[in-house]
Short mmCIF file of C-alpha atoms (C1' of nucleotides) in Angstrom, two decimals:
data_model
loop_
_atom_site.label_atom_id
_atom_site.label_comp_id
_atom_site.label_asym_id
_atom_site.label_seq_id
_atom_site.Cartn_x
_atom_site.Cartn_y
_atom_site.Cartn_z
CA MET S 277 141.21 35.63 19.60
CA ALA S 278 143.55 36.15 16.68
CA THR S 279 147.25 36.53 17.27
CA LEU S 280 148.23 39.97 18.37
CA PRO S 281 150.69 41.72 16.09
CA ILE S 282 151.37 44.41 18.66
CA LYS S 283 153.89 44.05 21.45
CA ASN S 284 154.76 46.54 24.15
CA LYS S 285 157.32 47.57 26.70
CA ILE S 286 154.96 48.48 29.51
CA ARG S 287 156.49 46.09 31.99
CA GLU S 288 159.99 47.44 31.43
CA LEU S 289 158.76 51.01 31.53
CA ARG S 290 156.93 50.39 34.80
CA PHE S 291 160.00 49.08 36.55
CA PHE S 292 162.13 51.78 34.99
CA ALA S 293 159.66 54.28 36.43
CA GLU S 294 160.47 53.56 40.06
CA GLU S 295 158.86 50.12 39.91
CA MET S 296 155.42 51.53 39.39
CA THR S 297 152.79 48.89 40.05
CA GLN S 298 150.02 47.90 37.63
CA GLN S 299 147.59 49.45 40.07
CA GLU S 300 149.40 52.79 40.06
CA LEU S 301 149.65 52.83 36.28
CA ALA S 302 145.97 51.92 36.02
CA GLU S 303 145.03 54.89 38.21
CA LEU S 304 147.24 57.28 36.25
CA VAL S 305 145.75 56.07 32.99
CA GLY S 306 142.20 55.92 34.29
CA VAL S 307 141.49 52.25 33.68
CA THR S 308 141.38 49.17 35.91
CA ARG S 309 144.32 47.03 36.92
CA GLN S 310 142.99 44.15 34.87
CA THR S 311 143.04 46.29 31.74
CA ILE S 312 146.71 47.11 32.28
CA MET S 313 147.34 43.44 32.94
CA ALA S 314 145.61 42.32 29.77
CA ILE S 315 147.44 44.88 27.65
CA GLU S 316 150.80 44.09 29.24
CA LYS S 317 150.31 40.36 28.62
CA CYS S 318 149.07 41.00 25.06
CA LYS S 319 145.60 39.60 25.70
CA TYR S 320 144.29 42.37 23.51
CA SER S 321 145.39 45.72 22.13
CA PRO S 322 144.23 48.89 23.83
CA THR S 323 142.22 51.60 22.14
CA LEU S 324 144.19 54.48 20.69
CA GLU S 325 143.17 56.71 23.57
CA VAL S 326 144.37 54.30 26.25
CA ALA S 327 147.59 53.78 24.28
CA PHE S 328 148.12 57.55 24.21
CA LYS S 329 147.55 57.83 27.95
CA ILE S 330 149.96 55.02 28.75
CA ALA S 331 152.64 56.58 26.57
CA GLU S 332 151.95 59.93 28.21
CA VAL S 333 152.47 58.50 31.70
CA PHE S 334 155.94 57.32 30.73
CA GLY S 335 156.75 60.44 28.72
CA GLN S 336 157.21 58.40 25.57
CA SER S 337 155.60 58.28 22.14
CA ILE S 338 153.17 55.51 21.26
CA ASP S 339 155.70 54.06 18.86
CA GLU S 340 158.21 53.76 21.68
CA VAL S 341 155.79 51.92 23.96
CA PHE S 342 154.07 49.74 21.35
CA GLN S 343 155.71 47.83 18.49
CA TYR S 344 153.61 46.79 15.52
CA GLN S 345 154.87 43.90 13.41
CA SER S 346 153.25 44.10 10.01
CA VAL S 347 152.39 40.77 8.49
CA MET R 158 133.81 57.55 25.07
CA ALA R 159 131.82 60.73 24.91
CA THR R 160 133.91 63.55 23.47
CA LEU R 161 136.79 62.59 21.27
CA PRO R 162 140.12 63.94 22.44
CA ILE R 163 141.97 62.60 19.42
CA LYS R 164 142.27 64.45 16.13
CA ASN R 165 144.05 63.30 12.98
CA LYS R 166 145.59 64.39 9.70
CA ILE R 167 144.31 61.58 7.55
CA ARG R 168 142.55 63.82 5.07
CA GLU R 169 145.63 65.92 4.48
CA LEU R 170 147.84 62.86 4.24
CA ARG R 171 145.50 61.30 1.68
CA PHE R 172 145.61 64.26 -0.64
CA PHE R 173 149.32 64.65 -0.07
CA ALA R 174 149.69 61.00 -1.12
CA GLU R 175 148.57 61.54 -4.73
CA GLU R 176 144.99 62.26 -3.68
CA MET R 177 144.47 58.75 -2.40
CA THR R 178 140.75 58.05 -1.99
CA GLN R 179 139.11 56.77 1.18
CA GLN R 180 138.44 53.52 -0.65
CA GLU R 181 142.09 53.07 -1.57
CA LEU R 182 143.25 53.83 1.96
CA ALA R 183 140.66 51.42 3.33
CA GLU R 184 141.97 48.63 1.12
CA LEU R 185 145.57 49.32 2.05
CA VAL R 186 144.67 49.32 5.73
CA GLY R 187 142.34 46.35 5.47
CA VAL R 188 139.15 47.97 6.74
CA THR R 189 136.04 49.31 5.05
CA ARG R 190 135.54 52.76 3.59
CA GLN R 191 133.06 53.57 6.34
CA THR R 192 135.69 52.93 8.96
CA ILE R 193 138.11 55.34 7.29
CA MET R 194 135.29 57.85 6.96
CA ALA R 195 134.32 57.60 10.61
CA ILE R 196 137.89 57.92 11.81
CA GLU R 197 138.63 60.81 9.48
CA LYS R 198 135.53 62.66 10.68
CA CYS R 199 136.31 61.85 14.33
CA LYS R 200 133.18 59.78 14.85
CA TYR R 201 135.30 57.48 16.95
CA SER R 202 138.94 56.64 17.51
CA PRO R 203 140.41 53.59 15.82
CA THR R 204 141.93 50.65 17.63
CA LEU R 205 145.68 50.76 18.08
CA GLU R 206 146.17 48.21 15.32
CA VAL R 207 144.18 50.18 12.77
CA ALA R 208 146.01 53.34 13.83
CA PHE R 209 149.33 51.59 13.26
CA LYS R 210 148.28 50.43 9.81
CA ILE R 211 147.09 53.88 8.77
CA ALA R 212 150.36 55.42 9.92
CA GLU R 213 152.26 52.70 8.09
CA VAL R 214 150.48 53.46 4.80
CA PHE R 215 151.64 57.06 4.96
CA GLY R 216 155.10 56.18 6.25
CA GLN R 217 154.52 58.19 9.41
CA SER R 218 154.50 57.47 13.12
CA ILE R 219 151.20 57.25 14.98
CA ASP R 220 152.00 60.47 16.78
CA GLU R 221 152.35 62.25 13.45
CA VAL R 222 148.98 61.06 12.18
CA PHE R 223 147.00 61.30 15.43
CA GLN R 224 147.07 64.12 17.98
CA TYR R 225 145.90 63.45 21.51
CA GLN R 226 144.81 66.41 23.61
CA SER R 227 145.04 65.45 27.24
CA VAL R 228 142.32 66.85 29.45
"C1'" DA Q 16 120.02 65.48 -18.56
"C1'" DC Q 17 122.53 61.59 -17.53
"C1'" DC Q 18 126.23 58.96 -15.70
"C1'" DT Q 19 130.04 58.11 -12.50
"C1'" DG Q 20 133.23 58.43 -8.64
"C1'" DG Q 21 134.06 60.33 -4.30
"C1'" DT Q 22 132.15 61.61 -0.15
"C1'" DG Q 23 128.72 61.89 3.87
"C1'" DT Q 24 124.83 59.72 6.85
"C1'" DA Q 25 122.06 56.36 9.16
"C1'" DC Q 26 120.95 52.11 11.22
"C1'" DA Q 27 121.36 47.50 12.96
"C1'" DA Q 28 124.62 43.56 13.64
"C1'" DA Q 29 128.95 41.57 14.50
"C1'" DA Q 30 133.45 41.80 16.48
"C1'" DT Q 31 136.63 43.59 19.68
"C1'" DT Q 32 137.99 45.94 23.85
"C1'" DA Q 33 137.09 47.40 28.77
"C1'" DT Q 34 135.13 46.75 33.33
"C1'" DT Q 35 134.08 44.34 37.41
"C1'" DA Q 36 134.47 40.75 40.74
"C1'" DA Q 37 136.24 36.78 42.58
"C1'" DC Q 38 139.90 33.73 43.35
"C1'" DA Q 39 144.84 31.61 42.63
"C1'" DT Q 40 149.82 32.23 42.54
"C1'" DT Q 41 154.23 34.16 43.47
"C1'" DG Q 42 157.87 36.37 46.15
"C1'" DA Q 43 159.63 39.22 49.81
"C1'" DG Q 44 159.72 40.15 54.56
"C1'" DT Q 45 159.01 39.00 59.43
"C1'" DA Z 134 155.19 29.05 58.47
"C1'" DC Z 135 152.69 33.14 57.99
"C1'" DT Z 136 151.32 37.61 56.01
"C1'" DC Z 137 150.87 40.85 52.55
"C1'" DA Z 138 151.27 43.11 48.26
"C1'" DA Z 139 151.70 42.45 43.49
"C1'" DT Z 140 150.59 39.77 39.81
"C1'" DG Z 141 147.93 36.38 37.04
"C1'" DT Z 142 143.49 33.99 35.64
"C1'" DT Z 143 138.70 33.37 34.64
"C1'" DA Z 144 133.95 34.53 33.62
"C1'" DA Z 145 130.18 37.58 32.88
"C1'" DT Z 146 128.83 41.94 31.42
"C1'" DA Z 147 129.23 46.63 29.42
"C1'" DA Z 148 131.00 49.68 26.08
"C1'" DT Z 149 133.16 50.78 21.80
"C1'" DT Z 150 134.72 49.80 17.15
"C1'" DT Z 151 133.88 47.77 12.66
"C1'" DT Z 152 131.03 45.94 9.11
"C1'" DG Z 153 127.15 45.68 5.88
"C1'" DT Z 154 123.66 47.82 3.54
"C1'" DA Z 155 121.32 51.38 1.75
"C1'" DC Z 156 120.62 55.93 0.28
"C1'" DA Z 157 121.72 61.12 -0.57
"C1'" DC Z 158 124.64 64.88 -2.22
"C1'" DC Z 159 127.96 67.08 -5.09
"C1'" DA Z 160 131.16 67.95 -9.00
"C1'" DG Z 161 133.07 66.68 -13.49
"C1'" DG Z 162 132.64 64.69 -17.90
"C1'" DT Z 163 129.90 63.09 -21.93
#
DNA sequence: ACCTGGTGTACAAAATTATTAACATTGAGT
DNA sequence: ACTCAATGTTAATAATTTTGTACACCAGGT
């Protein structure tokens, strides 16, 4: 696995959103808890669609949830 | 992913950017021409990283380049 | 008519992401 | 100490994205 150039603020956003659990976010997004976990811990980057759904849950834009560091 | 809920403005942005070709965009993004083609024609949605790079080339945010229609 | 560049299609393969299931760890509460 | 929920890890598998290759079509220029 290459190094991931994309970070995110999911964890902060979850706790800011009434301490939403990974499980709750997963259900709102329509993926499994492990997927949220892997994304949150930067194991891999989500697809654009999942990224959109996560941002939508928190009422933010993708660019606010995910930060891309160009090399 | 069956139906694609994500549209994009890549074609317009290319021609707005001095009629940049698919090949040129592909090289700037670091993918192949076929990938740009497929994304532009909504054959599939790109990964978040590729989406970020495309947006970066045009100096736009992801949300400006890609439009997600929630179901 | 012939070339050439840009675009579109098709197919198999490689690479990456997503799912599922099982189990370990942590922390708060009783 | 015990329980429970939330989180973290691993491994195998499924699904999707990306690449490579090849070929076709169209428009402009020579």
